[in-house]
Amino acid sequence: MLENTVIIVGDSPFLATIEDKIHYLLERYDSIGINNAIRLYNVKEHVFLDDKFIPLTNQYPDVKTITLYKYGDMIKNCKELYDSYSFNFKKDTEKDLMKDRKLAWCGFTHDFAVSYCIIKGYKRIILAGTADFTGNKHYITDEDFNYAEKLKENSKRFLEEVCSRRAEICTLNKDSILEVPRIEINSLLNK
């Protein structure tokens, strides 16, 4: 098992290719689920983005939730509360996530989740079905996944140029658009 490693589980169609192994992976490593991942996977923590997912906190009361304070709209009754800011590459390129203790936002939940893992001190962050941008459907709920190209590019740059300064960002998806190291799921299970 790799030390100081966390798995972030998203909702991209890539999950179908690792469905038979992901449960073993989540048993071995710390894990964070983004949005609907809680419906399918036994992740250790779950990141909710604004009040769209508040009903899940009642449905799954034992799951630790990280609720975001975003644009002044605080969600109450959360176990952890973090302030956040919208990352702007024109003025925030030198902003330090650790110094500010704020979760950065470029347009997607995975931005928050990666920021959270860095602030928590993880040295290796492995993306499993998140930040893939390889399809226009979610895997777990089959909802449409529509995103603006500008947001995608901002998020890509944020992960590659900002987050990678603080932690090793890897992806399980060999087809990911991210220019970060690829990792084979079997290599994680064999360590």
PDB file of C-alpha atoms in Angstrom:
ATOM      1  CA  MET A   1       0.000   0.000   0.000  1.00  0.00           C
ATOM      2  CA  LEU A   2       1.309   3.459  -0.901  1.00  0.00           C
ATOM      3  CA  GLU A   3       1.741   5.735   2.106  1.00  0.00           C
ATOM      4  CA  ASN A   4       0.041   9.133   2.426  1.00  0.00           C
ATOM      5  CA  THR A   5      -2.225   8.417  -0.546  1.00  0.00           C
ATOM      6  CA  VAL A   6      -5.878   9.261  -1.098  1.00  0.00           C
ATOM      7  CA  ILE A   7      -8.247   8.174  -3.868  1.00  0.00           C
ATOM      8  CA  ILE A   8     -10.818  10.680  -5.170  1.00  0.00           C
ATOM      9  CA  VAL A   9     -13.770   8.882  -6.721  1.00  0.00           C
ATOM     10  CA  GLY A  10     -15.851  10.785  -9.237  1.00  0.00           C
ATOM     11  CA  ASP A  11     -18.709   9.903 -11.558  1.00  0.00           C
ATOM     12  CA  SER A  12     -17.212   9.541 -15.054  1.00  0.00           C
ATOM     13  CA  PRO A  13     -17.887   6.625 -17.430  1.00  0.00           C
ATOM     14  CA  PHE A  14     -14.312   5.451 -16.786  1.00  0.00           C
ATOM     15  CA  LEU A  15     -15.575   3.844 -13.559  1.00  0.00           C
ATOM     16  CA  ALA A  16     -17.222   1.110 -15.651  1.00  0.00           C
ATOM     17  CA  THR A  17     -13.766  -0.130 -16.652  1.00  0.00           C
ATOM     18  CA  ILE A  18     -12.619  -0.578 -13.031  1.00  0.00           C
ATOM     19  CA  GLU A  19     -15.937  -1.527 -11.448  1.00  0.00           C
ATOM     20  CA  ASP A  20     -14.764  -5.010 -10.427  1.00  0.00           C
ATOM     21  CA  LYS A  21     -11.679  -3.657  -8.619  1.00  0.00           C
ATOM     22  CA  ILE A  22     -12.589  -0.296  -7.165  1.00  0.00           C
ATOM     23  CA  HIS A  23     -14.109  -1.733  -3.981  1.00  0.00           C
ATOM     24  CA  TYR A  24     -10.789  -3.419  -3.158  1.00  0.00           C
ATOM     25  CA  LEU A  25      -9.007  -0.152  -3.797  1.00  0.00           C
ATOM     26  CA  LEU A  26     -11.301   1.738  -1.403  1.00  0.00           C
ATOM     27  CA  GLU A  27     -10.709  -0.854   1.319  1.00  0.00           C
ATOM     28  CA  ARG A  28      -6.961  -0.225   1.184  1.00  0.00           C
ATOM     29  CA  TYR A  29      -6.688   3.556   0.825  1.00  0.00           C
ATOM     30  CA  ASP A  30      -8.206   6.700   2.244  1.00  0.00           C
ATOM     31  CA  SER A  31     -10.870   7.881  -0.149  1.00  0.00           C
ATOM     32  CA  ILE A  32     -13.096  10.829  -0.897  1.00  0.00           C
ATOM     33  CA  GLY A  33     -16.251  10.625  -2.985  1.00  0.00           C
ATOM     34  CA  ILE A  34     -17.463  13.500  -5.096  1.00  0.00           C
ATOM     35  CA  ASN A  35     -21.193  14.125  -5.187  1.00  0.00           C
ATOM     36  CA  ASN A  36     -22.997  10.947  -6.328  1.00  0.00           C
ATOM     37  CA  ALA A  37     -20.144   8.542  -5.585  1.00  0.00           C
ATOM     38  CA  ILE A  38     -21.690   8.001  -2.170  1.00  0.00           C
ATOM     39  CA  ARG A  39     -24.629   6.234  -3.810  1.00  0.00           C
ATOM     40  CA  LEU A  40     -22.434   3.436  -5.108  1.00  0.00           C
ATOM     41  CA  TYR A  41     -19.124   3.326  -3.248  1.00  0.00           C
ATOM     42  CA  ASN A  42     -18.121   2.987   0.376  1.00  0.00           C
ATOM     43  CA  VAL A  43     -15.816   5.991   0.454  1.00  0.00           C
ATOM     44  CA  LYS A  44     -14.352   7.284   3.717  1.00  0.00           C
ATOM     45  CA  GLU A  45     -15.379  10.910   3.166  1.00  0.00           C
ATOM     46  CA  HIS A  46     -17.801  12.617   0.844  1.00  0.00           C
ATOM     47  CA  VAL A  47     -17.617  16.079  -0.667  1.00  0.00           C
ATOM     48  CA  PHE A  48     -20.920  17.846  -1.188  1.00  0.00           C
ATOM     49  CA  LEU A  49     -21.153  20.835  -3.478  1.00  0.00           C
ATOM     50  CA  ASP A  50     -23.829  23.339  -2.359  1.00  0.00           C
ATOM     51  CA  ASP A  51     -27.334  22.370  -1.266  1.00  0.00           C
ATOM     52  CA  LYS A  52     -28.094  20.106  -4.222  1.00  0.00           C
ATOM     53  CA  PHE A  53     -26.748  17.185  -2.202  1.00  0.00           C
ATOM     54  CA  ILE A  54     -28.067  18.050   1.259  1.00  0.00           C
ATOM     55  CA  PRO A  55     -30.705  15.257   1.115  1.00  0.00           C
ATOM     56  CA  LEU A  56     -27.830  12.756   0.928  1.00  0.00           C
ATOM     57  CA  THR A  57     -26.602  13.859   4.361  1.00  0.00           C
ATOM     58  CA  ASN A  58     -29.900  12.670   5.795  1.00  0.00           C
ATOM     59  CA  GLN A  59     -29.917   9.515   3.694  1.00  0.00           C
ATOM     60  CA  TYR A  60     -26.357   8.578   4.735  1.00  0.00           C
ATOM     61  CA  PRO A  61     -25.899  10.070   8.219  1.00  0.00           C
ATOM     62  CA  ASP A  62     -22.743   8.088   9.058  1.00  0.00           C
ATOM     63  CA  VAL A  63     -20.748   9.498   6.174  1.00  0.00           C
ATOM     64  CA  LYS A  64     -18.445  12.357   7.054  1.00  0.00           C
ATOM     65  CA  THR A  65     -19.393  15.360   4.957  1.00  0.00           C
ATOM     66  CA  ILE A  66     -17.310  18.310   3.898  1.00  0.00           C
ATOM     67  CA  THR A  67     -19.617  21.166   3.098  1.00  0.00           C
ATOM     68  CA  LEU A  68     -18.412  24.247   1.348  1.00  0.00           C
ATOM     69  CA  TYR A  69     -18.945  27.855   2.278  1.00  0.00           C
ATOM     70  CA  LYS A  70     -19.326  29.303  -1.184  1.00  0.00           C
ATOM     71  CA  TYR A  71     -20.084  32.887  -2.147  1.00  0.00           C
ATOM     72  CA  GLY A  72     -21.561  33.653   1.266  1.00  0.00           C
ATOM     73  CA  ASP A  73     -24.139  30.858   1.165  1.00  0.00           C
ATOM     74  CA  MET A  74     -23.304  28.738   4.193  1.00  0.00           C
ATOM     75  CA  ILE A  75     -24.788  25.266   4.485  1.00  0.00           C
ATOM     76  CA  LYS A  76     -25.578  24.447   8.090  1.00  0.00           C
ATOM     77  CA  ASN A  77     -25.196  21.249  10.129  1.00  0.00           C
ATOM     78  CA  CYS A  78     -21.973  20.102   8.500  1.00  0.00           C
ATOM     79  CA  LYS A  79     -19.120  18.337  10.279  1.00  0.00           C
ATOM     80  CA  GLU A  80     -16.389  20.372   8.597  1.00  0.00           C
ATOM     81  CA  LEU A  81     -16.679  23.779   7.005  1.00  0.00           C
ATOM     82  CA  TYR A  82     -14.163  25.291   4.631  1.00  0.00           C
ATOM     83  CA  ASP A  83     -14.180  28.656   2.978  1.00  0.00           C
ATOM     84  CA  SER A  84     -13.562  28.670  -0.760  1.00  0.00           C
ATOM     85  CA  TYR A  85     -12.605  31.052  -3.509  1.00  0.00           C
ATOM     86  CA  SER A  86     -12.844  31.155  -7.277  1.00  0.00           C
ATOM     87  CA  PHE A  87      -9.343  30.630  -8.645  1.00  0.00           C
ATOM     88  CA  ASN A  88      -8.357  33.163 -11.290  1.00  0.00           C
ATOM     89  CA  PHE A  89      -5.163  32.414 -13.228  1.00  0.00           C
ATOM     90  CA  LYS A  90      -4.660  36.083 -14.101  1.00  0.00           C
ATOM     91  CA  LYS A  91      -4.285  37.117 -10.465  1.00  0.00           C
ATOM     92  CA  ASP A  92      -4.031  33.980  -8.318  1.00  0.00           C
ATOM     93  CA  THR A  93      -1.134  32.135  -9.940  1.00  0.00           C
ATOM     94  CA  GLU A  94       1.020  32.517  -6.826  1.00  0.00           C
ATOM     95  CA  LYS A  95      -1.778  31.896  -4.333  1.00  0.00           C
ATOM     96  CA  ASP A  96      -0.808  29.227  -1.821  1.00  0.00           C
ATOM     97  CA  LEU A  97      -3.564  26.798  -0.844  1.00  0.00           C
ATOM     98  CA  MET A  98      -1.760  25.880   2.365  1.00  0.00           C
ATOM     99  CA  LYS A  99      -1.247  29.470   3.486  1.00  0.00           C
ATOM    100  CA  ASP A 100      -4.788  30.609   2.791  1.00  0.00           C
ATOM    101  CA  ARG A 101      -6.454  27.370   3.993  1.00  0.00           C
ATOM    102  CA  LYS A 102      -9.168  27.885   1.401  1.00  0.00           C
ATOM    103  CA  LEU A 103     -10.489  25.430  -1.132  1.00  0.00           C
ATOM    104  CA  ALA A 104      -9.974  26.647  -4.677  1.00  0.00           C
ATOM    105  CA  TRP A 105     -12.702  26.448  -7.271  1.00  0.00           C
ATOM    106  CA  CYS A 106     -12.227  26.538 -11.034  1.00  0.00           C
ATOM    107  CA  GLY A 107     -15.650  25.209 -11.980  1.00  0.00           C
ATOM    108  CA  PHE A 108     -15.820  21.579 -10.824  1.00  0.00           C
ATOM    109  CA  THR A 109     -16.252  19.660  -7.596  1.00  0.00           C
ATOM    110  CA  HIS A 110     -12.948  17.854  -8.118  1.00  0.00           C
ATOM    111  CA  ASP A 111     -11.145  21.203  -7.768  1.00  0.00           C
ATOM    112  CA  PHE A 112     -12.499  21.475  -4.230  1.00  0.00           C
ATOM    113  CA  ALA A 113     -11.720  17.841  -3.461  1.00  0.00           C
ATOM    114  CA  VAL A 114      -8.086  18.052  -4.592  1.00  0.00           C
ATOM    115  CA  SER A 115      -7.634  21.319  -2.646  1.00  0.00           C
ATOM    116  CA  TYR A 116      -9.090  19.627   0.424  1.00  0.00           C
ATOM    117  CA  CYS A 117      -6.681  16.687   0.132  1.00  0.00           C
ATOM    118  CA  ILE A 118      -3.712  19.027  -0.168  1.00  0.00           C
ATOM    119  CA  ILE A 119      -4.788  21.009   2.894  1.00  0.00           C
ATOM    120  CA  LYS A 120      -5.216  17.709   4.765  1.00  0.00           C
ATOM    121  CA  GLY A 121      -1.591  16.882   3.944  1.00  0.00           C
ATOM    122  CA  TYR A 122      -1.855  14.047   1.437  1.00  0.00           C
ATOM    123  CA  LYS A 123       1.252  13.723  -0.715  1.00  0.00           C
ATOM    124  CA  ARG A 124      -0.279  11.540  -3.459  1.00  0.00           C
ATOM    125  CA  ILE A 125      -3.779  12.143  -4.846  1.00  0.00           C
ATOM    126  CA  ILE A 126      -5.157   9.552  -7.261  1.00  0.00           C
ATOM    127  CA  LEU A 127      -8.135  10.472  -9.443  1.00  0.00           C
ATOM    128  CA  ALA A 128     -10.562   7.629 -10.139  1.00  0.00           C
ATOM    129  CA  GLY A 129     -13.262   8.652 -12.575  1.00  0.00           C
ATOM    130  CA  THR A 130     -12.869  12.346 -11.973  1.00  0.00           C
ATOM    131  CA  ALA A 131     -11.394  15.215 -14.010  1.00  0.00           C
ATOM    132  CA  ASP A 132     -11.602  12.898 -17.025  1.00  0.00           C
ATOM    133  CA  PHE A 133     -13.721  15.017 -19.404  1.00  0.00           C
ATOM    134  CA  THR A 134     -13.992  11.983 -21.665  1.00  0.00           C
ATOM    135  CA  GLY A 135     -17.759  11.771 -21.994  1.00  0.00           C
ATOM    136  CA  ASN A 136     -20.948  13.730 -21.586  1.00  0.00           C
ATOM    137  CA  LYS A 137     -22.742  11.406 -19.173  1.00  0.00           C
ATOM    138  CA  HIS A 138     -22.296  10.625 -15.526  1.00  0.00           C
ATOM    139  CA  TYR A 139     -21.751   6.949 -14.778  1.00  0.00           C
ATOM    140  CA  ILE A 140     -23.630   6.521 -11.508  1.00  0.00           C
ATOM    141  CA  THR A 141     -26.761   8.520 -12.324  1.00  0.00           C
ATOM    142  CA  ASP A 142     -26.577   8.648 -16.138  1.00  0.00           C
ATOM    143  CA  GLU A 143     -27.184  12.403 -15.953  1.00  0.00           C
ATOM    144  CA  ASP A 144     -25.827  14.652 -18.665  1.00  0.00           C
ATOM    145  CA  PHE A 145     -22.431  16.153 -17.945  1.00  0.00           C
ATOM    146  CA  ASN A 146     -22.222  19.455 -19.790  1.00  0.00           C
ATOM    147  CA  TYR A 147     -19.288  21.755 -19.196  1.00  0.00           C
ATOM    148  CA  ALA A 148     -17.862  24.890 -20.716  1.00  0.00           C
ATOM    149  CA  GLU A 149     -14.504  24.512 -22.438  1.00  0.00           C
ATOM    150  CA  LYS A 150     -13.161  27.491 -20.486  1.00  0.00           C
ATOM    151  CA  LEU A 151     -13.996  25.833 -17.173  1.00  0.00           C
ATOM    152  CA  LYS A 152     -12.399  22.598 -18.342  1.00  0.00           C
ATOM    153  CA  GLU A 153      -9.198  24.385 -19.325  1.00  0.00           C
ATOM    154  CA  ASN A 154      -9.099  26.325 -16.048  1.00  0.00           C
ATOM    155  CA  SER A 155      -9.558  23.141 -14.033  1.00  0.00           C
ATOM    156  CA  LYS A 156      -6.935  21.294 -16.080  1.00  0.00           C
ATOM    157  CA  ARG A 157      -4.395  24.076 -15.539  1.00  0.00           C
ATOM    158  CA  PHE A 158      -5.262  24.310 -11.858  1.00  0.00           C
ATOM    159  CA  LEU A 159      -4.589  20.608 -11.280  1.00  0.00           C
ATOM    160  CA  GLU A 160      -1.458  20.520 -13.443  1.00  0.00           C
ATOM    161  CA  GLU A 161       0.129  23.839 -12.509  1.00  0.00           C
ATOM    162  CA  VAL A 162      -1.079  24.671  -8.993  1.00  0.00           C
ATOM    163  CA  CYS A 163      -2.011  21.459  -7.198  1.00  0.00           C
ATOM    164  CA  SER A 164       0.954  19.539  -8.603  1.00  0.00           C
ATOM    165  CA  ARG A 165       3.256  21.910  -6.712  1.00  0.00           C
ATOM    166  CA  ARG A 166       1.933  20.575  -3.417  1.00  0.00           C
ATOM    167  CA  ALA A 167       1.142  16.909  -4.143  1.00  0.00           C
ATOM    168  CA  GLU A 168       1.664  14.222  -6.741  1.00  0.00           C
ATOM    169  CA  ILE A 169      -1.549  14.179  -8.784  1.00  0.00           C
ATOM    170  CA  CYS A 170      -2.153  10.913 -10.678  1.00  0.00           C
ATOM    171  CA  THR A 171      -5.036   9.475 -12.664  1.00  0.00           C
ATOM    172  CA  LEU A 172      -6.209   5.914 -13.207  1.00  0.00           C
ATOM    173  CA  ASN A 173      -7.692   6.847 -16.581  1.00  0.00           C
ATOM    174  CA  LYS A 174      -5.140   6.393 -19.373  1.00  0.00           C
ATOM    175  CA  ASP A 175      -7.401   8.475 -21.641  1.00  0.00           C
ATOM    176  CA  SER A 176      -7.627  11.457 -19.282  1.00  0.00           C
ATOM    177  CA  ILE A 177      -6.877  14.861 -20.776  1.00  0.00           C
ATOM    178  CA  LEU A 178      -4.739  15.700 -17.746  1.00  0.00           C
ATOM    179  CA  GLU A 179      -0.994  15.765 -18.225  1.00  0.00           C
ATOM    180  CA  VAL A 180      -0.267  13.954 -14.975  1.00  0.00           C
ATOM    181  CA  PRO A 181       1.187  10.491 -14.302  1.00  0.00           C
ATOM    182  CA  ARG A 182      -1.025   7.494 -15.115  1.00  0.00           C
ATOM    183  CA  ILE A 183      -1.263   4.725 -12.572  1.00  0.00           C
ATOM    184  CA  GLU A 184      -2.565   1.191 -13.134  1.00  0.00           C
ATOM    185  CA  ILE A 185      -5.173   0.056 -10.616  1.00  0.00           C
ATOM    186  CA  ASN A 186      -3.465  -3.349 -10.322  1.00  0.00           C
ATOM    187  CA  SER A 187      -0.246  -1.672  -9.197  1.00  0.00           C
ATOM    188  CA  LEU A 188      -2.158  -0.070  -6.314  1.00  0.00           C
ATOM    189  CA  LEU A 189      -3.702  -3.375  -5.297  1.00  0.00           C
ATOM    190  CA  ASN A 190      -0.390  -5.256  -5.409  1.00  0.00           C
ATOM    191  CA  LYS A 191       1.542  -2.883  -3.117  1.00  0.00           C
TER     192      LYS A 191
END
